Structures are given as structure tokens and as C-alpha cells.
Amino acid sequence: MRETPGVVIKSKFKVPGTKKKSRRYTTYLDYINRPDAKDSREQFETYHDYMEDETKSSGLFTREDDRLDDEKRRAVRDIFKHAQENGSILWQDVISFDNAWLRETGVLHDDLVDEKRLIQATRNAVEAMLQKEKMVHAYWTGAVHYNTDNIHVHVAIVETSHIRERGKRKPKSIELMKSKVIHSLADRTKEQEKLNAFIRDELVAHKRNRKIQTFPNRVFHPDLARQFKDIYERLPEDKRQWRYNMNGMQPLRESLDRLTDRYIDIHFKSEFQAFNERLEQEVSFHRRSYGDTEKAERYRMTKRQDLYTRMGNAILSEMRDLSKEEATCENNEAPKHPIRRAFKQQKLFNESLYRIERHMNDEFEHLKNQRAFEQLERDIEYGK
């Protein structure tokens, strides 16, 4: 299922030297050869006439300049002219926006366009694409156009030296352009940091500091301790496989995920609900911006898989520690005292759980205080 995307990029390229007029540099996405084209000269500069048409655009911009004076405009034309003469390909991109999406991001407000943001987003996108394509000798110009229902940006790119023969760029390079445009205009860094903070700084940190096999867990959450022990007893003999994404862990991943779910349900139920609400907001943003439900679902699955992977590795880390402690105990214990060895093993479990439980209480108090402080800041900000 697809919906109207916030950003669309259409790309093509022209090869110089062909006799067909439609393949000449003087044409750009079929605009230049239209009856109302300003200039039908068979020269590359004609494209810039179109881009700079004051009825369509506010003028050219480049990597360095938001506006070009006459001298810089002539210099740009010379660069493109010489590139054509030297056999450079002309790459042509159109970045088109859903105006409603621009309003949602604050770029368009009361029919006023924040052109500086559009220009900077284009710079971020083009530079990222050129870097990925290793087009280190590229030169480009852009222009924001307002002559259609959707605000759009035209970009033209040539190479000034070390000219490549093939014009096709990798699909991932164009996808990177789109991603850079979206995240430049609708910065979701803070929202994504909150998702990552829950996974890494709260959930995984909590688990690393508090072992599952504690006495309180065995008493109040015996199912949690039982799940832990069941996985521990089924681990591969090769301890190098004790990592969530290792092949040897494949049969146990589902059990690890269930243990993670149970751990969250016991210790982070409300926090996990907030996490899921934030995640749904990000999924909705991806769906709206890219117009692709499948891509949005992949984002959701990737973020949830990150949670399970990190928690799974934290649990396996505890199991590695337990295995080391048991090995030490066995080495120090005489073989003729199996009862004492079993007693020490149980003691290790209980001490490990106690340390985690004690640390858990301190951590929860910290989390509660932090949330109370953040709520106070929000209340002050909104005058409550």
C-alpha cells in the first residue's frame, strides 16, 4: 500500500555528442524543447536560461552560493559549457515536494516558502550522493521552481575532470538523496534518540546491572528465572556462539525474545508502552514522507529487532558470567563433595540476583526522578 509521499526524486542523464536533439544538453526533462521554451539554441547554456526563468524560479544556487551575481553566473555557464565540450554526462534530478508535507514540516507557511531550508536540504542531499558515487570532480547547480502545483528543485550535475563514461547511478545513491532531503527538512533526531535511549540507556543498562537469577526474582517471578535457566541449559557447547546473531543461537532466539518480553513486562511495562507510542509516530512519519508502507514497516521491524538483539546479548552476557563462576567453583571444589558444589552453585545464583535487584531499585528511582524533571520542564515551557 502506498500513499502520496512527501518527497519524490526523479533522475535521468544526458550523454553529449548525440545527433538527436532530444538527447542534447539543451533539453532537460522535455522542458527546453517545448513551444514556450525561451531559447532553442543547441547549447548547454539554454538549460540555465530555463532554470533561471524568473516566472518559474528565484534563480540559481550552488554548493557555495544561495544567489549568483552576473560574474558568477557567467562562470557557471563556462563550467558547464567546457564540461559538455570535454564529454561530460549531464545528470538531471528533480526533487519534488507534496506541498501539504512542506506545511507539516514548517517549510511552507501561509504560502511563504522557507527557501533557505530547501536550498540547504538540496545541498545535503547532492553532496551525500556525490560522495557515495565517488564523483569527486563534480560541479552542480540548483534552482527552486514554483511554476507547478508542487514546489520542486531542479539540479544539474557535470564532471569537470576524470569524466566517467557511464551515467547510471546506484539506486541506493538516489535513495540516500531522498533520505537526506527528508531528514534535513523534518529533523527527527530527537525523536529517534529517545527510542535509542530507551533501548540502550534504560532497558539494556538496567539488565546489565541486574542479573535475572536473583533471589527476589526466583520468589516473585519464578517464570522469569525458569526461562533463564531453560535457555542456559540449552546453550551450545561452543561459548563463542553465545551471541544473539550467531548461527548457533538460531534455535534459541525465540526463547530469548520471550524472556526479553517477560523482563520488560515486569520491569518496564509503562516505559515500553511509551516507547511503542514513539515508535508508531516514527513509522507514521516514514510512511508519510516516503509514501511507502513497506519501508515504514521495515523501520518498525529494524528498531524492534535492535531491542531484541541488544537485550539478548545482555542476557547471554550474564550467562557467560555465570558459566565462568561455575567453572571457577568446580575447579576449586574437590570432586568428592557434590553437595557442597551444588550449594555453592545455588549461592552464586542467589548472590547474583540480589546484586541486580538492589541496583534495580536505585535505577528505577533515578528514572522516576528524571521523568518528573522532564515533565516539570515541559510544564514551565507551556506555562502550566
CSV table of C-alpha atoms in Angstrom, one decimal:
chain,number,residue,atom,x,y,z
A,1,MET,CA,0.0,0.0,0.0
A,2,ARG,CA,1.3,3.4,-1.0
A,3,GLU,CA,0.2,6.9,-0.2
A,4,THR,CA,1.2,10.3,-1.5
A,5,PRO,CA,4.9,10.7,-0.5
A,6,GLY,CA,6.2,13.9,1.0
A,7,VAL,CA,9.3,13.8,-1.3
A,8,VAL,CA,9.8,12.4,-4.8
A,9,ILE,CA,13.1,12.4,-6.7
A,10,LYS,CA,13.2,11.8,-10.5
A,11,SER,CA,16.5,11.3,-12.2
A,12,LYS,CA,17.9,10.9,-15.6
A,13,PHE,CA,21.1,11.8,-17.6
A,14,LYS,CA,22.1,13.0,-21.0
A,15,VAL,CA,25.1,12.0,-23.0
A,16,PRO,CA,26.8,14.6,-25.1
A,17,GLY,CA,27.6,14.3,-28.8
A,18,THR,CA,24.4,12.6,-29.9
A,19,LYS,CA,22.8,13.9,-33.1
A,20,LYS,CA,19.2,13.5,-31.7
A,21,LYS,CA,18.0,16.8,-30.5
A,22,SER,CA,16.1,15.2,-27.6
A,23,ARG,CA,19.4,13.8,-26.3
A,24,ARG,CA,21.3,17.1,-26.4
A,25,TYR,CA,22.3,19.0,-23.3
A,26,THR,CA,19.9,21.7,-24.4
A,27,THR,CA,16.9,19.6,-23.3
A,28,TYR,CA,16.1,18.9,-19.7
A,29,LEU,CA,13.1,16.7,-18.9
A,30,ASP,CA,11.4,17.8,-22.1
A,31,TYR,CA,11.1,21.4,-20.9
A,32,ILE,CA,13.5,23.1,-23.2
A,33,ASN,CA,12.0,21.8,-26.4
A,34,ARG,CA,8.5,22.9,-25.6
A,35,PRO,CA,7.0,25.6,-27.8
A,36,ASP,CA,7.1,28.1,-25.0
A,37,ALA,CA,10.8,27.5,-24.3
A,38,LYS,CA,12.7,30.7,-24.1
A,39,ASP,CA,15.6,29.7,-26.3
A,40,SER,CA,16.1,26.9,-28.8
A,41,ARG,CA,19.8,27.3,-29.2
A,42,GLU,CA,21.6,24.0,-29.3
A,43,GLN,CA,23.9,24.9,-26.4
A,44,PHE,CA,24.0,23.7,-22.9
A,45,GLU,CA,23.6,27.2,-21.5
A,46,THR,CA,19.9,27.1,-22.6
A,47,TYR,CA,19.2,24.9,-19.6
A,48,HIS,CA,20.3,27.6,-17.3
A,49,ASP,CA,18.0,30.0,-19.1
A,50,TYR,CA,15.2,27.7,-18.1
A,51,MET,CA,16.4,27.2,-14.6
A,52,GLU,CA,16.7,31.0,-14.0
A,53,ASP,CA,13.4,31.9,-15.6
A,54,GLU,CA,12.1,34.5,-13.2
A,55,THR,CA,8.5,33.3,-13.8
A,56,LYS,CA,9.4,29.8,-12.6
A,57,SER,CA,12.3,30.3,-10.2
A,58,SER,CA,14.1,32.7,-7.8
A,59,GLY,CA,17.4,31.9,-9.6
A,60,LEU,CA,20.4,29.5,-9.4
A,61,PHE,CA,22.2,28.4,-6.3
A,62,THR,CA,25.3,26.3,-5.9
A,63,ARG,CA,27.3,24.5,-3.3
A,64,GLU,CA,28.7,27.8,-2.0
A,65,ASP,CA,26.2,30.5,-3.0
A,66,ASP,CA,22.5,31.0,-2.5
A,67,ARG,CA,22.3,33.5,-5.3
A,68,LEU,CA,24.6,34.2,-8.2
A,69,ASP,CA,25.6,37.6,-9.5
A,70,ASP,CA,26.3,38.2,-13.2
A,71,GLU,CA,30.0,37.3,-12.9
A,72,LYS,CA,29.4,34.0,-11.1
A,73,ARG,CA,26.5,33.2,-13.4
A,74,ARG,CA,28.9,33.6,-16.4
A,75,ALA,CA,31.5,31.4,-14.6
A,76,VAL,CA,28.9,28.7,-14.0
A,77,ARG,CA,27.9,28.7,-17.7
A,78,ASP,CA,31.5,28.4,-18.7
A,79,ILE,CA,32.0,25.4,-16.4
A,80,PHE,CA,29.0,23.6,-17.9
A,81,LYS,CA,30.0,24.6,-21.5
A,82,HIS,CA,33.5,23.2,-21.0
A,83,ALA,CA,32.2,20.1,-19.3
A,84,GLN,CA,30.0,19.4,-22.4
A,85,GLU,CA,32.9,20.0,-24.8
A,86,ASN,CA,35.0,17.6,-22.8
A,87,GLY,CA,32.4,14.9,-23.0
A,88,SER,CA,30.9,15.0,-19.5
A,89,ILE,CA,27.5,13.5,-18.9
A,90,LEU,CA,24.8,15.8,-17.7
A,91,TRP,CA,22.9,14.4,-14.7
A,92,GLN,CA,19.5,15.8,-14.1
A,93,ASP,CA,17.5,15.5,-10.9
A,94,VAL,CA,14.1,16.9,-9.9
A,95,ILE,CA,13.3,16.9,-6.2
A,96,SER,CA,9.5,17.4,-5.9
A,97,PHE,CA,7.5,18.0,-2.8
A,98,ASP,CA,4.0,17.5,-1.6
A,99,ASN,CA,3.1,21.0,-0.5
A,100,ALA,CA,1.0,19.6,2.3
A,101,TRP,CA,4.1,17.8,3.6
A,102,LEU,CA,6.0,21.0,3.4
A,103,ARG,CA,3.4,22.7,5.6
A,104,GLU,CA,3.6,19.8,8.1
A,105,THR,CA,7.3,20.4,8.4
A,106,GLY,CA,7.0,24.2,8.6
A,107,VAL,CA,8.9,24.9,5.3
A,108,LEU,CA,5.7,26.3,3.7
A,109,HIS,CA,3.6,28.6,5.9
A,110,ASP,CA,0.8,30.8,4.7
A,111,ASP,CA,2.1,30.4,1.1
A,112,LEU,CA,5.5,31.7,2.3
A,113,VAL,CA,8.4,29.3,1.5
A,114,ASP,CA,11.5,29.0,3.6
A,115,GLU,CA,13.7,28.8,0.6
A,116,LYS,CA,16.9,28.7,2.7
A,117,ARG,CA,15.8,25.3,4.2
A,118,LEU,CA,15.1,23.9,0.7
A,119,ILE,CA,18.5,25.1,-0.6
A,120,GLN,CA,20.3,23.6,2.4
A,121,ALA,CA,18.4,20.3,2.1
A,122,THR,CA,19.3,20.1,-1.5
A,123,ARG,CA,23.0,20.7,-0.7
A,124,ASN,CA,23.0,18.0,1.9
A,125,ALA,CA,21.3,15.6,-0.5
A,126,VAL,CA,23.5,16.3,-3.5
A,127,GLU,CA,26.8,16.2,-1.6
A,128,ALA,CA,25.8,12.9,0.1
A,129,MET,CA,25.0,11.4,-3.3
A,130,LEU,CA,28.2,12.6,-4.9
A,131,GLN,CA,30.3,11.2,-2.0
A,132,LYS,CA,28.6,7.8,-2.3
A,133,GLU,CA,29.1,7.8,-6.1
A,134,LYS,CA,32.7,9.0,-5.6
A,135,MET,CA,32.1,11.8,-8.0
A,136,VAL,CA,34.8,14.0,-6.5
A,137,HIS,CA,35.2,16.2,-9.6
A,138,ALA,CA,31.5,17.1,-10.0
A,139,TYR,CA,30.1,20.5,-10.2
A,140,TRP,CA,26.4,21.2,-9.8
A,141,THR,CA,23.7,24.0,-9.8
A,142,GLY,CA,20.2,24.0,-8.4
A,143,ALA,CA,17.1,26.1,-8.7
A,144,VAL,CA,13.8,26.1,-6.7
A,145,HIS,CA,10.8,26.2,-9.0
A,146,TYR,CA,7.2,27.4,-8.2
A,147,ASN,CA,5.5,27.1,-11.6
A,148,THR,CA,3.6,23.8,-10.9
A,149,ASP,CA,1.2,22.6,-8.2
A,150,ASN,CA,4.2,21.1,-6.3
A,151,ILE,CA,7.2,23.1,-5.3
A,152,HIS,CA,10.3,21.4,-6.8
A,153,VAL,CA,14.0,21.8,-7.1
A,154,HIS,CA,16.0,21.2,-10.4
A,155,VAL,CA,19.6,20.0,-10.0
A,156,ALA,CA,22.1,19.7,-12.9
A,157,ILE,CA,25.5,18.0,-12.4
A,158,VAL,CA,28.5,17.7,-14.6
A,159,GLU,CA,32.1,16.5,-14.1
A,160,THR,CA,35.0,18.8,-14.8
A,161,SER,CA,37.7,16.2,-15.0
A,162,HIS,CA,38.2,12.4,-14.6
A,163,ILE,CA,35.0,12.1,-16.6
A,164,ARG,CA,33.1,8.8,-16.3
A,165,GLU,CA,31.6,7.1,-19.3
A,166,ARG,CA,28.5,5.6,-17.7
A,167,GLY,CA,25.7,7.8,-16.4
A,168,LYS,CA,23.7,5.4,-14.4
A,169,ARG,CA,23.9,5.9,-10.7
A,170,LYS,CA,23.1,3.3,-8.0
A,171,PRO,CA,19.5,3.3,-6.8
A,172,LYS,CA,20.8,3.5,-3.2
A,173,SER,CA,22.5,6.8,-4.1
A,174,ILE,CA,19.2,8.3,-5.1
A,175,GLU,CA,17.5,6.8,-2.0
A,176,LEU,CA,20.3,8.5,0.0
A,177,MET,CA,19.5,11.8,-1.6
A,178,LYS,CA,15.8,11.4,-0.7
A,179,SER,CA,16.6,10.4,2.9
A,180,LYS,CA,18.9,13.5,3.3
A,181,VAL,CA,16.2,15.8,1.9
A,182,ILE,CA,13.6,14.4,4.3
A,183,HIS,CA,15.7,14.5,7.4
A,184,SER,CA,17.1,17.9,6.6
A,185,LEU,CA,13.6,19.4,6.4
A,186,ALA,CA,12.0,17.3,9.1
A,187,ASP,CA,14.7,16.6,11.7
A,188,ARG,CA,13.7,13.6,13.7
A,189,THR,CA,17.0,13.3,15.5
A,190,LYS,CA,15.5,14.0,19.0
A,191,GLU,CA,12.6,11.5,18.5
A,192,GLN,CA,15.0,8.8,17.3
A,193,GLU,CA,17.4,9.5,20.2
A,194,LYS,CA,14.5,8.9,22.6
A,195,LEU,CA,13.9,5.5,21.0
A,196,ASN,CA,17.6,4.6,21.2
A,197,ALA,CA,17.9,5.9,24.8
A,198,PHE,CA,15.1,3.6,26.0
A,199,ILE,CA,16.8,0.6,24.4
A,200,ARG,CA,20.4,1.3,25.3
A,201,ASP,CA,20.4,3.6,28.3
A,202,GLU,CA,17.4,2.3,30.2
A,203,LEU,CA,16.5,-1.2,29.2
A,204,VAL,CA,19.8,-2.8,28.3
A,205,ALA,CA,21.7,-0.8,31.0
A,206,HIS,CA,19.2,-2.0,33.6
A,207,LYS,CA,19.6,-5.6,32.5
A,208,ARG,CA,23.4,-5.4,32.5
A,209,ASN,CA,23.5,-4.1,36.1
A,210,ARG,CA,20.9,-6.5,37.5
A,211,LYS,CA,21.1,-10.2,36.8
A,212,ILE,CA,17.9,-12.3,36.3
A,213,GLN,CA,18.9,-15.1,38.6
A,214,THR,CA,18.4,-13.2,41.9
A,215,PHE,CA,16.6,-14.5,44.9
A,216,PRO,CA,13.7,-11.9,44.7
A,217,ASN,CA,13.1,-12.9,41.0
A,218,ARG,CA,13.1,-16.6,42.0
A,219,VAL,CA,10.5,-15.9,44.6
A,220,PHE,CA,8.3,-13.2,43.0
A,221,HIS,CA,8.9,-14.0,39.3
A,222,PRO,CA,9.8,-17.7,39.2
A,223,ASP,CA,8.8,-17.9,35.5
A,224,LEU,CA,11.5,-15.4,34.6
A,225,ALA,CA,14.2,-17.4,36.5
A,226,ARG,CA,12.8,-20.6,35.0
A,227,GLN,CA,13.0,-19.2,31.4
A,228,PHE,CA,16.6,-18.1,32.1
A,229,LYS,CA,17.6,-21.5,33.4
A,230,ASP,CA,16.0,-23.3,30.5
A,231,ILE,CA,17.9,-21.2,27.9
A,232,TYR,CA,21.1,-21.6,29.9
A,233,GLU,CA,20.9,-25.3,29.9
A,234,ARG,CA,20.3,-25.5,26.1
A,235,LEU,CA,23.2,-23.2,25.1
A,236,PRO,CA,25.7,-24.5,22.5
A,237,GLU,CA,28.9,-26.1,24.0
A,238,ASP,CA,31.0,-23.6,22.0
A,239,LYS,CA,30.8,-20.4,24.0
A,240,ARG,CA,32.0,-18.4,21.0
A,241,GLN,CA,28.4,-18.9,19.7
A,242,TRP,CA,26.9,-17.2,22.7
A,243,ARG,CA,26.0,-14.1,20.8
A,244,TYR,CA,22.4,-13.3,19.7
A,245,ASN,CA,23.1,-13.2,15.9
A,246,MET,CA,25.5,-16.2,15.8
A,247,ASN,CA,24.2,-19.2,13.8
A,248,GLY,CA,24.5,-21.4,16.9
A,249,MET,CA,21.9,-19.2,18.7
A,250,GLN,CA,19.2,-19.6,16.0
A,251,PRO,CA,17.2,-22.3,17.8
A,252,LEU,CA,17.2,-20.2,21.0
A,253,ARG,CA,16.4,-16.7,19.6
A,254,GLU,CA,12.6,-17.2,20.0
A,255,SER,CA,13.1,-18.2,23.7
A,256,LEU,CA,15.4,-15.3,24.2
A,257,ASP,CA,12.9,-12.9,22.8
A,258,ARG,CA,10.2,-14.3,25.1
A,259,LEU,CA,12.5,-13.8,28.0
A,260,THR,CA,13.0,-10.2,26.9
A,261,ASP,CA,9.3,-9.7,26.6
A,262,ARG,CA,8.7,-11.1,30.1
A,263,TYR,CA,11.6,-9.0,31.6
A,264,ILE,CA,10.1,-5.8,30.0
A,265,ASP,CA,6.6,-6.7,31.2
A,266,ILE,CA,7.9,-7.0,34.8
A,267,HIS,CA,10.3,-4.1,35.0
A,268,PHE,CA,9.5,-1.6,32.1
A,269,LYS,CA,5.8,-2.0,31.3
A,270,SER,CA,4.8,1.7,31.2
A,271,GLU,CA,8.1,2.7,29.7
A,272,PHE,CA,7.7,0.2,26.9
A,273,GLN,CA,4.3,1.5,26.2
A,274,ALA,CA,5.7,5.0,25.8
A,275,PHE,CA,8.5,3.5,23.6
A,276,ASN,CA,5.9,1.9,21.3
A,277,GLU,CA,3.9,5.1,21.0
A,278,ARG,CA,7.1,7.0,19.9
A,279,LEU,CA,7.9,4.2,17.5
A,280,GLU,CA,4.5,4.4,15.9
A,281,GLN,CA,5.0,8.1,15.4
A,282,GLU,CA,8.2,7.4,13.6
A,283,VAL,CA,6.6,4.7,11.5
A,284,SER,CA,3.9,7.2,10.6
A,285,PHE,CA,6.5,9.8,9.7
A,286,HIS,CA,8.3,7.3,7.4
A,287,ARG,CA,5.1,6.3,5.7
A,288,ARG,CA,4.0,9.9,5.1
A,289,SER,CA,7.4,11.1,3.9
A,290,TYR,CA,8.4,8.2,1.7
A,291,GLY,CA,4.9,7.1,0.7
A,292,ASP,CA,5.8,3.5,1.2
A,293,THR,CA,4.1,1.4,3.9
A,294,GLU,CA,6.5,-1.5,3.3
A,295,LYS,CA,9.5,0.8,4.0
A,296,ALA,CA,7.8,2.1,7.2
A,297,GLU,CA,7.2,-1.4,8.4
A,298,ARG,CA,10.8,-2.3,7.8
A,299,TYR,CA,11.8,0.7,10.0
A,300,ARG,CA,9.5,-0.7,12.8
A,301,MET,CA,10.9,-4.2,12.5
A,302,THR,CA,14.5,-2.9,12.4
A,303,LYS,CA,14.0,-0.9,15.6
A,304,ARG,CA,12.3,-3.7,17.4
A,305,GLN,CA,15.0,-6.2,16.3
A,306,ASP,CA,17.6,-3.8,17.7
A,307,LEU,CA,15.8,-4.1,21.0
A,308,TYR,CA,15.7,-7.9,21.0
A,309,THR,CA,19.3,-8.2,19.8
A,310,ARG,CA,20.7,-5.9,22.5
A,311,MET,CA,18.7,-7.4,25.2
A,312,GLY,CA,19.5,-10.9,24.0
A,313,ASN,CA,23.2,-10.1,24.1
A,314,ALA,CA,22.8,-8.7,27.6
A,315,ILE,CA,21.1,-11.9,28.8
A,316,LEU,CA,23.8,-14.0,27.1
A,317,SER,CA,26.5,-11.9,28.8
A,318,GLU,CA,25.0,-12.8,32.2
A,319,MET,CA,25.0,-16.4,31.1
A,320,ARG,CA,28.7,-16.2,30.2
A,321,ASP,CA,29.5,-14.7,33.6
A,322,LEU,CA,27.5,-17.4,35.3
A,323,SER,CA,29.4,-20.1,33.3
A,324,LYS,CA,32.7,-18.6,34.4
A,325,GLU,CA,31.7,-18.5,38.0
A,326,GLU,CA,30.6,-22.1,37.9
A,327,ALA,CA,33.8,-23.2,36.3
A,328,THR,CA,35.8,-21.4,39.0
A,329,CYS,CA,33.7,-23.1,41.6
A,330,GLU,CA,34.2,-26.5,40.1
A,331,ASN,CA,37.9,-26.1,39.8
A,332,ASN,CA,38.3,-25.0,43.4
A,333,GLU,CA,35.9,-27.7,44.8
A,334,ALA,CA,37.0,-31.3,45.4
A,335,PRO,CA,35.1,-33.9,43.3
A,336,LYS,CA,34.1,-35.8,46.4
A,337,HIS,CA,31.8,-33.0,47.7
A,338,PRO,CA,28.9,-32.8,45.2
A,339,ILE,CA,26.5,-31.4,47.8
A,340,ARG,CA,28.8,-28.6,48.7
A,341,ARG,CA,29.4,-27.9,45.0
A,342,ALA,CA,25.6,-27.7,44.4
A,343,PHE,CA,25.2,-25.4,47.5
A,344,LYS,CA,27.9,-23.0,46.1
A,345,GLN,CA,26.2,-23.0,42.7
A,346,GLN,CA,22.9,-22.0,44.2
A,347,LYS,CA,24.7,-19.4,46.3
A,348,LEU,CA,26.2,-17.9,43.2
A,349,PHE,CA,22.7,-17.7,41.6
A,350,ASN,CA,21.3,-16.0,44.7
A,351,GLU,CA,24.1,-13.5,45.2
A,352,SER,CA,24.0,-12.6,41.5
A,353,LEU,CA,20.2,-12.0,41.7
A,354,TYR,CA,20.5,-10.0,44.9
A,355,ARG,CA,23.1,-7.6,43.4
A,356,ILE,CA,20.8,-7.0,40.4
A,357,GLU,CA,17.7,-6.4,42.5
A,358,ARG,CA,19.4,-3.9,44.7
A,359,HIS,CA,20.8,-2.0,41.7
A,360,MET,CA,17.3,-2.2,40.1
A,361,ASN,CA,15.6,-0.2,42.8
A,362,ASP,CA,18.2,2.6,42.6
A,363,GLU,CA,17.9,2.7,38.8
A,364,PHE,CA,14.1,3.0,38.9
A,365,GLU,CA,14.2,5.8,41.4
A,366,HIS,CA,16.6,7.6,39.0
A,367,LEU,CA,14.2,7.1,36.1
A,368,LYS,CA,11.2,8.3,38.0
A,369,ASN,CA,13.1,11.4,39.1
A,370,GLN,CA,14.3,12.1,35.6
A,371,ARG,CA,10.8,11.8,34.2
A,372,ALA,CA,9.4,14.1,36.9
A,373,PHE,CA,12.1,16.7,36.0
A,374,GLU,CA,11.3,16.4,32.3
A,375,GLN,CA,7.6,16.9,33.0
A,376,LEU,CA,8.4,20.0,35.1
A,377,GLU,CA,10.4,21.4,32.2
A,378,ARG,CA,7.5,20.9,29.8
A,379,ASP,CA,5.0,22.5,32.3
A,380,ILE,CA,7.3,25.5,32.6
A,381,GLU,CA,7.8,25.7,28.9
A,382,TYR,CA,4.0,25.7,28.2
A,383,GLY,CA,3.2,28.0,31.1
A,384,LYS,CA,1.3,25.4,33.1
